[in-house]
mmCIF file of C-alpha atoms in Angstrom:
data_model
loop_
_atom_site.group_PDB
_atom_site.id
_atom_site.type_symbol
_atom_site.label_atom_id
_atom_site.label_comp_id
_atom_site.label_asym_id
_atom_site.label_seq_id
_atom_site.Cartn_x
_atom_site.Cartn_y
_atom_site.Cartn_z
ATOM 1 C CA MET A 863 -19.343 -6.005 1.834
ATOM 2 C CA ALA A 864 -16.204 -4.661 1.802
ATOM 3 C CA LEU A 865 -15.069 -1.527 -0.236
ATOM 4 C CA ASP A 866 -12.595 -2.946 -3.447
ATOM 5 C CA ILE A 867 -10.611 0.936 -4.173
ATOM 6 C CA ASP A 868 -10.620 -0.572 -8.179
ATOM 7 C CA ASN A 869 -15.086 -1.101 -7.880
ATOM 8 C CA LEU A 870 -15.353 3.008 -6.768
ATOM 9 C CA THR A 871 -18.021 4.429 -7.695
ATOM 10 C CA GLY A 872 -17.847 8.455 -8.812
ATOM 11 C CA PRO A 873 -20.196 9.269 -6.132
ATOM 12 C CA GLN A 874 -18.723 6.483 -3.461
ATOM 13 C CA LYS A 875 -15.097 8.417 -4.103
ATOM 14 C CA ALA A 876 -16.186 11.785 -3.128
ATOM 15 C CA ALA A 877 -17.598 10.391 -0.468
ATOM 16 C CA VAL A 878 -14.224 9.609 1.004
ATOM 17 C CA LEU A 879 -12.593 12.550 0.113
ATOM 18 C CA VAL A 880 -15.442 14.432 2.547
ATOM 19 C CA LEU A 881 -15.250 11.970 5.273
ATOM 20 C CA ALA A 882 -11.407 12.473 5.685
ATOM 21 C CA ILE A 883 -10.852 15.841 5.419
ATOM 22 C CA LYS A 884 -11.665 18.765 8.163
ATOM 23 C CA GLU A 885 -15.450 18.858 8.854
ATOM 24 C CA GLU A 886 -15.539 23.128 8.324
ATOM 25 C CA HIS A 887 -13.753 22.563 4.782
ATOM 26 C CA ALA A 888 -16.703 19.299 4.191
ATOM 27 C CA ALA A 889 -19.801 21.764 4.770
ATOM 28 C CA THR A 890 -18.034 24.780 2.329
ATOM 29 C CA MET A 891 -17.918 21.465 -0.587
ATOM 30 C CA PHE A 892 -21.896 21.027 0.222
ATOM 31 C CA SER A 893 -22.649 24.328 0.330
ATOM 32 C CA ARG A 894 -21.653 24.384 -3.260
ATOM 33 C CA LEU A 895 -23.503 21.487 -4.243
ATOM 34 C CA ASP A 896 -27.088 21.246 -5.304
ATOM 35 C CA ILE A 897 -29.827 19.208 -2.975
ATOM 36 C CA ASP A 898 -29.787 16.669 -5.480
ATOM 37 C CA GLU A 899 -25.957 16.296 -5.054
ATOM 38 C CA VAL A 900 -26.288 16.970 -1.696
ATOM 39 C CA LYS A 901 -28.590 13.852 -0.521
ATOM 40 C CA GLU A 902 -26.330 11.621 -3.031
ATOM 41 C CA LEU A 903 -23.258 12.296 -1.059
ATOM 42 C CA SER A 904 -25.253 12.045 2.241
ATOM 43 C CA GLN A 905 -26.812 8.610 1.215
ATOM 44 C CA THR A 906 -23.795 7.447 -0.344
ATOM 45 C CA MET A 907 -21.112 8.483 3.377
ATOM 46 C CA ALA A 908 -24.097 6.804 5.131
ATOM 47 C CA GLN A 909 -23.983 3.881 3.561
ATOM 48 C CA LEU A 910 -20.475 3.094 3.418
ATOM 49 C CA GLY A 911 -19.452 2.506 7.112
ATOM 50 C CA ARG A 912 -16.053 1.562 7.890
ATOM 51 C CA ILE A 913 -13.177 2.791 4.903
ATOM 52 C CA ASP A 914 -9.479 0.730 4.733
ATOM 53 C CA SER A 915 -7.419 3.994 5.439
ATOM 54 C CA GLU A 916 -5.639 1.717 2.042
ATOM 55 C CA ILE A 917 -9.004 2.997 0.285
ATOM 56 C CA THR A 918 -8.720 6.815 2.303
ATOM 57 C CA GLU A 919 -5.090 7.864 1.401
ATOM 58 C CA THR A 920 -5.584 5.967 -2.512
ATOM 59 C CA VAL A 921 -8.487 8.209 -3.399
ATOM 60 C CA LEU A 922 -6.759 11.181 -1.753
ATOM 61 C CA THR A 923 -3.495 10.390 -3.971
ATOM 62 C CA GLU A 924 -6.113 9.969 -7.143
ATOM 63 C CA PHE A 925 -7.263 13.384 -6.097
ATOM 64 C CA THR A 926 -4.892 15.578 -5.667
ATOM 65 C CA GLY A 927 -2.992 13.569 -8.305
ATOM 66 C CA LYS A 928 -5.108 14.921 -11.112
ATOM 67 C CA LEU A 929 -5.160 18.395 -9.129
ATOM 68 C CA ALA A 930 -1.329 18.457 -9.581
ATOM 69 C CA SER A 931 -1.299 17.935 -13.010
ATOM 70 C CA SER A 932 -4.482 19.961 -14.893
ATOM 71 C CA GLY A 933 -2.063 23.454 -14.845
ATOM 72 C CA GLY A 934 -5.523 24.789 -16.051
ATOM 73 C CA VAL A 935 -6.688 24.913 -11.290
ATOM 74 C CA LEU A 936 -3.681 24.811 -10.011
ATOM 75 C CA GLY A 937 -0.545 23.132 -11.894
ATOM 76 C CA SER A 938 2.186 22.610 -9.513
ATOM 77 C CA PHE A 939 2.751 20.650 -6.625
ATOM 78 C CA ASP A 940 4.111 23.103 -4.853
ATOM 79 C CA SER A 941 0.134 25.008 -5.124
ATOM 80 C CA THR A 942 -1.461 21.497 -4.660
ATOM 81 C CA GLU A 943 0.463 20.650 -0.929
ATOM 82 C CA LYS A 944 -1.476 24.179 -0.610
ATOM 83 C CA LEU A 945 -3.691 23.208 -0.946
ATOM 84 C CA LEU A 946 -4.156 20.237 1.017
ATOM 85 C CA ALA A 947 -2.357 22.362 4.257
ATOM 86 C CA ARG A 948 -5.306 23.893 4.163
ATOM 87 C CA VAL A 949 -7.446 20.802 4.945
ATOM 88 C CA LEU A 950 -5.568 17.675 6.010
ATOM 89 C CA ASP A 951 -3.250 17.462 9.030
ATOM 90 C CA GLY A 952 1.047 18.123 8.052
ATOM 91 C CA GLY A 953 1.670 14.089 8.125
ATOM 92 C CA ARG A 954 -1.152 13.073 5.994
ATOM 93 C CA VAL A 955 -0.243 16.077 3.211
ATOM 94 C CA GLY A 956 3.058 14.493 3.046
ATOM 95 C CA GLN A 957 1.898 11.825 3.107
ATOM 96 C CA ILE A 958 0.120 11.551 -0.288
ATOM 97 C CA MET A 959 3.055 14.891 -1.673
ATOM 98 C CA ASP A 960 5.901 11.581 -1.452
ATOM 99 C CA GLU A 961 3.406 10.058 -2.914
ATOM 100 C CA ILE A 962 2.290 12.012 -6.727
ATOM 101 C CA ARG A 963 5.879 13.356 -6.287
ATOM 102 C CA GLY A 964 6.963 10.556 -7.086
ATOM 103 C CA PRO A 965 10.072 9.057 -6.114
ATOM 104 C CA ALA A 966 10.270 10.149 -2.633
ATOM 105 C CA GLY A 967 13.122 8.248 -1.303
ATOM 106 C CA ARG A 968 11.341 6.310 2.445
ATOM 107 C CA THR A 969 7.870 5.735 1.059
ATOM 108 C CA ILE A 970 9.023 3.223 -1.913
ATOM 109 C CA TRP A 971 12.091 0.988 0.445
ATOM 110 C CA ASP A 972 9.894 0.776 3.315
ATOM 111 C CA LYS A 973 6.419 -0.576 1.134
ATOM 112 C CA LEU A 974 9.087 -2.953 -0.713
ATOM 113 C CA ALA A 975 10.211 -3.620 2.811
ATOM 114 C CA ASN A 976 6.497 -5.609 3.616
ATOM 115 C CA VAL A 977 6.002 -7.279 0.470
ATOM 116 C CA ASN A 978 7.051 -10.858 0.451
ATOM 117 C CA GLU A 979 10.769 -12.227 -1.133
ATOM 118 C CA GLY A 980 8.945 -14.892 -3.447
ATOM 119 C CA VAL A 981 6.843 -11.863 -5.133
ATOM 120 C CA LEU A 982 9.754 -9.762 -5.726
ATOM 121 C CA ALA A 983 11.584 -11.571 -6.404
ATOM 122 C CA ALA A 984 9.300 -13.063 -9.051
ATOM 123 C CA TYR A 985 9.596 -9.284 -10.216
ATOM 124 C CA LEU A 986 12.871 -8.619 -10.156
ATOM 125 C CA LYS A 987 14.532 -11.267 -12.510
ATOM 126 C CA ASN A 988 12.723 -10.207 -15.518
ATOM 127 C CA GLU A 989 14.754 -6.569 -14.181
ATOM 128 C CA TYR A 990 18.389 -5.205 -15.482
ATOM 129 C CA PRO A 991 21.121 -6.287 -13.239
ATOM 130 C CA GLN A 992 21.645 -3.816 -12.178
ATOM 131 C CA THR A 993 18.462 -2.695 -10.921
ATOM 132 C CA VAL A 994 17.800 -5.396 -9.091
ATOM 133 C CA ALA A 995 21.250 -4.795 -6.843
ATOM 134 C CA VAL A 996 19.889 -0.556 -6.641
ATOM 135 C CA VAL A 997 17.250 -2.235 -5.470
ATOM 136 C CA LEU A 998 18.422 -4.980 -3.006
ATOM 137 C CA SER A 999 21.431 -2.475 -1.416
ATOM 138 C CA ARG A 1000 18.630 -0.231 -0.693
ATOM 139 C CA ILE A 1001 16.619 -2.814 1.656
ATOM 140 C CA ASP A 1002 17.394 -4.136 5.042
ATOM 141 C CA ALA A 1003 20.277 -7.025 4.495
ATOM 142 C CA ALA A 1004 17.742 -9.637 5.633
ATOM 143 C CA HIS A 1005 14.662 -8.742 3.206
ATOM 144 C CA ALA A 1006 17.573 -9.564 0.792
ATOM 145 C CA ALA A 1007 18.981 -12.167 1.555
ATOM 146 C CA ARG A 1008 15.806 -13.679 1.063
ATOM 147 C CA VAL A 1009 15.157 -12.785 -2.071
ATOM 148 C CA LEU A 1010 18.198 -13.075 -3.850
ATOM 149 C CA SER A 1011 17.864 -16.522 -2.223
ATOM 150 C CA SER A 1012 14.772 -16.670 -4.529
ATOM 151 C CA LEU A 1013 16.031 -15.689 -7.624
ATOM 152 C CA PRO A 1014 17.994 -17.985 -10.347
ATOM 153 C CA GLU A 1015 21.800 -18.341 -9.095
ATOM 154 C CA ASP A 1016 23.190 -17.323 -13.236
ATOM 155 C CA PHE A 1017 21.291 -14.076 -12.435
ATOM 156 C CA ALA A 1018 21.306 -13.868 -8.594
ATOM 157 C CA VAL A 1019 26.038 -14.285 -8.172
ATOM 158 C CA ASP A 1020 25.450 -11.662 -11.217
ATOM 159 C CA VAL A 1021 23.318 -9.133 -9.179
ATOM 160 C CA VAL A 1022 25.890 -10.587 -6.470
ATOM 161 C CA LEU A 1023 28.550 -9.586 -9.060
ATOM 162 C CA ARG A 1024 27.694 -5.884 -9.390
ATOM 163 C CA MET A 1025 26.597 -5.128 -5.877
ATOM 164 C CA LEU A 1026 30.124 -5.633 -4.762
ATOM 165 C CA ARG A 1027 31.525 -2.896 -7.676
ATOM 166 C CA MET A 1028 28.532 -0.574 -6.600
ATOM 167 C CA ASP A 1029 29.815 2.712 -5.717
ATOM 168 C CA VAL A 1030 28.070 5.704 -4.781
ATOM 169 C CA VAL A 1031 23.747 5.417 -6.891
ATOM 170 C CA GLN A 1032 23.725 8.797 -8.213
ATOM 171 C CA LYS A 1033 20.578 9.979 -6.682
ATOM 172 C CA ASP A 1034 19.252 9.869 -10.614
ATOM 173 C CA ILE A 1035 19.336 6.348 -11.041
ATOM 174 C CA VAL A 1036 18.323 6.091 -7.680
ATOM 175 C CA ALA A 1037 15.345 8.728 -8.617
ATOM 176 C CA ASP A 1038 14.353 6.591 -11.590
ATOM 177 C CA VAL A 1039 14.747 3.183 -10.358
ATOM 178 C CA GLU A 1040 11.909 4.137 -7.209
ATOM 179 C CA LYS A 1041 9.715 6.233 -9.940
ATOM 180 C CA THR A 1042 9.817 2.254 -12.581
ATOM 181 C CA LEU A 1043 9.254 0.762 -8.544
ATOM 182 C CA ARG A 1044 6.188 2.870 -7.781
ATOM 183 C CA ALA A 1045 4.718 2.930 -11.257
ATOM 184 C CA GLU A 1046 5.075 -0.921 -12.367
ATOM 185 C CA PHE A 1047 5.589 -2.880 -9.224
ATOM 186 C CA MET A 1048 3.405 -0.840 -6.079
ATOM 187 C CA THR A 1049 0.647 -0.397 -8.806
ATOM 188 C CA ASN A 1050 0.033 -4.135 -9.626
ATOM 189 C CA LEU A 1051 0.939 -5.482 -6.860
ATOM 190 C CA ALA A 1052 -1.921 -3.073 -5.475
ATOM 191 C CA ARG A 1053 -4.405 -4.150 -7.525
ATOM 192 C CA THR A 1054 -4.072 -7.845 -7.782
ATOM 193 C CA SER A 1055 -2.196 -9.620 -4.210
ATOM 194 C CA ARG A 1056 -4.351 -9.835 -1.555
ATOM 195 C CA ARG A 1057 -3.897 -11.958 1.088
ATOM 196 C CA ASP A 1058 -5.848 -14.768 2.914
ATOM 197 C CA ASN A 1059 -7.447 -12.563 5.632
ATOM 198 C CA HIS A 1060 -7.194 -16.797 7.047
ATOM 199 C CA GLU A 1061 -3.599 -17.059 6.222
ATOM 200 C CA VAL A 1062 -3.322 -13.649 7.950
ATOM 201 C CA MET A 1063 -5.008 -14.888 11.840
ATOM 202 C CA ALA A 1064 -3.235 -18.637 11.169
ATOM 203 C CA GLU A 1065 0.313 -16.321 10.955
ATOM 204 C CA ILE A 1066 -0.845 -14.330 13.936
ATOM 205 C CA PHE A 1067 -1.775 -17.193 15.956
ATOM 206 C CA ASN A 1068 1.387 -19.385 15.597
ATOM 207 C CA TYR A 1069 2.894 -15.856 17.466
ATOM 208 C CA LEU A 1070 0.420 -16.676 20.250
ATOM 209 C CA ASP A 1071 1.601 -18.859 23.344
ATOM 210 C CA ARG A 1072 0.052 -22.135 23.666
ATOM 211 C CA ALA A 1073 -2.923 -21.189 25.751
ATOM 212 C CA THR A 1074 -4.004 -18.093 24.361
ATOM 213 C CA GLU A 1075 -3.634 -20.349 20.844
ATOM 214 C CA ASN A 1076 -6.440 -22.997 22.468
ATOM 215 C CA ARG A 1077 -8.117 -20.372 23.733
ATOM 216 C CA PHE A 1078 -9.497 -18.724 20.826
ATOM 217 C CA ILE A 1079 -9.880 -21.701 18.372
ATOM 218 C CA VAL A 1080 -12.381 -22.878 21.272
ATOM 219 C CA SER A 1081 -14.228 -19.929 21.321
ATOM 220 C CA LEU A 1082 -13.855 -18.870 17.060
ATOM 221 C CA GLU A 1083 -14.957 -21.949 16.652
ATOM 222 C CA GLU A 1084 -18.517 -21.633 18.983
ATOM 223 C CA ARG A 1085 -18.988 -18.808 17.094
ATOM 224 C CA SER A 1086 -17.518 -20.296 13.371
ATOM 225 C CA LYS A 1087 -16.143 -23.576 12.861
ATOM 226 C CA GLU A 1088 -15.443 -23.280 9.243
ATOM 227 C CA ALA A 1089 -13.183 -20.292 10.194
ATOM 228 C CA ALA A 1090 -11.448 -21.688 11.974
ATOM 229 C CA ASP A 1091 -10.658 -25.293 10.603
ATOM 230 C CA ARG A 1092 -9.281 -22.551 7.853
ATOM 231 C CA ILE A 1093 -6.796 -21.692 10.355
ATOM 232 C CA LYS A 1094 -6.051 -24.973 12.172
ATOM 233 C CA ALA A 1095 -5.384 -25.890 8.679
ATOM 234 C CA LEU A 1096 -2.487 -23.032 7.682
ATOM 235 C CA MET A 1097 -1.094 -22.421 10.925
ATOM 236 C CA PHE A 1098 2.688 -24.106 11.238
ATOM 237 C CA THR A 1099 2.247 -26.695 14.588
ATOM 238 C CA PHE A 1100 5.041 -28.371 15.985
ATOM 239 C CA GLU A 1101 3.474 -32.168 14.104
ATOM 240 C CA ASP A 1102 4.701 -30.011 10.470
ATOM 241 C CA LEU A 1103 8.463 -29.790 11.545
#
């Protein structure tokens, strides 16, 4: 059964954390546990199976966020970053620190680029037009166009006018927008928005040439006809034109 970040137990989170860090540091952590704790943690680790990278990142971010906010232990982002650098590679340290610092500039906009325009528009239509103008000015033009066309017309026109009048946006304003998006939109999206795996595969199959597509469908039908039928029903074919 696939792990669900919302339902992870404390021992499961601890197991993910131990598996994510370097072996020598994991060994040090084990040496500080009593025998019962070692047994429980070891059993949990053995039963986890494959762990999705998003779950690993979420657990690490939660862990380091707690460290950064607990003044009696570390008390600063710098000290947290130094601690992470001792147990993780530089790339992962940077990603995690971007998340727990809040406004990171790059990360949130990269994530928005992968959000369906209808989902993003449904959120933005309840925000101030000026906020929406900032968001659309920061994402890819093609994606911004799709989002804009999904907004109510009067609201969209107001956003366009504000974008036309927009001067250089101050860093603190961008930072506030990023913080809001991260805290309200992306967090809720991660909890509630999960694409059906069959839908994902149908979209991939649509990009295959016809011969390859048929070969995969035939092979899939032999193993799971139900899955093959669901994918075929979701696929956009020439007959749909």
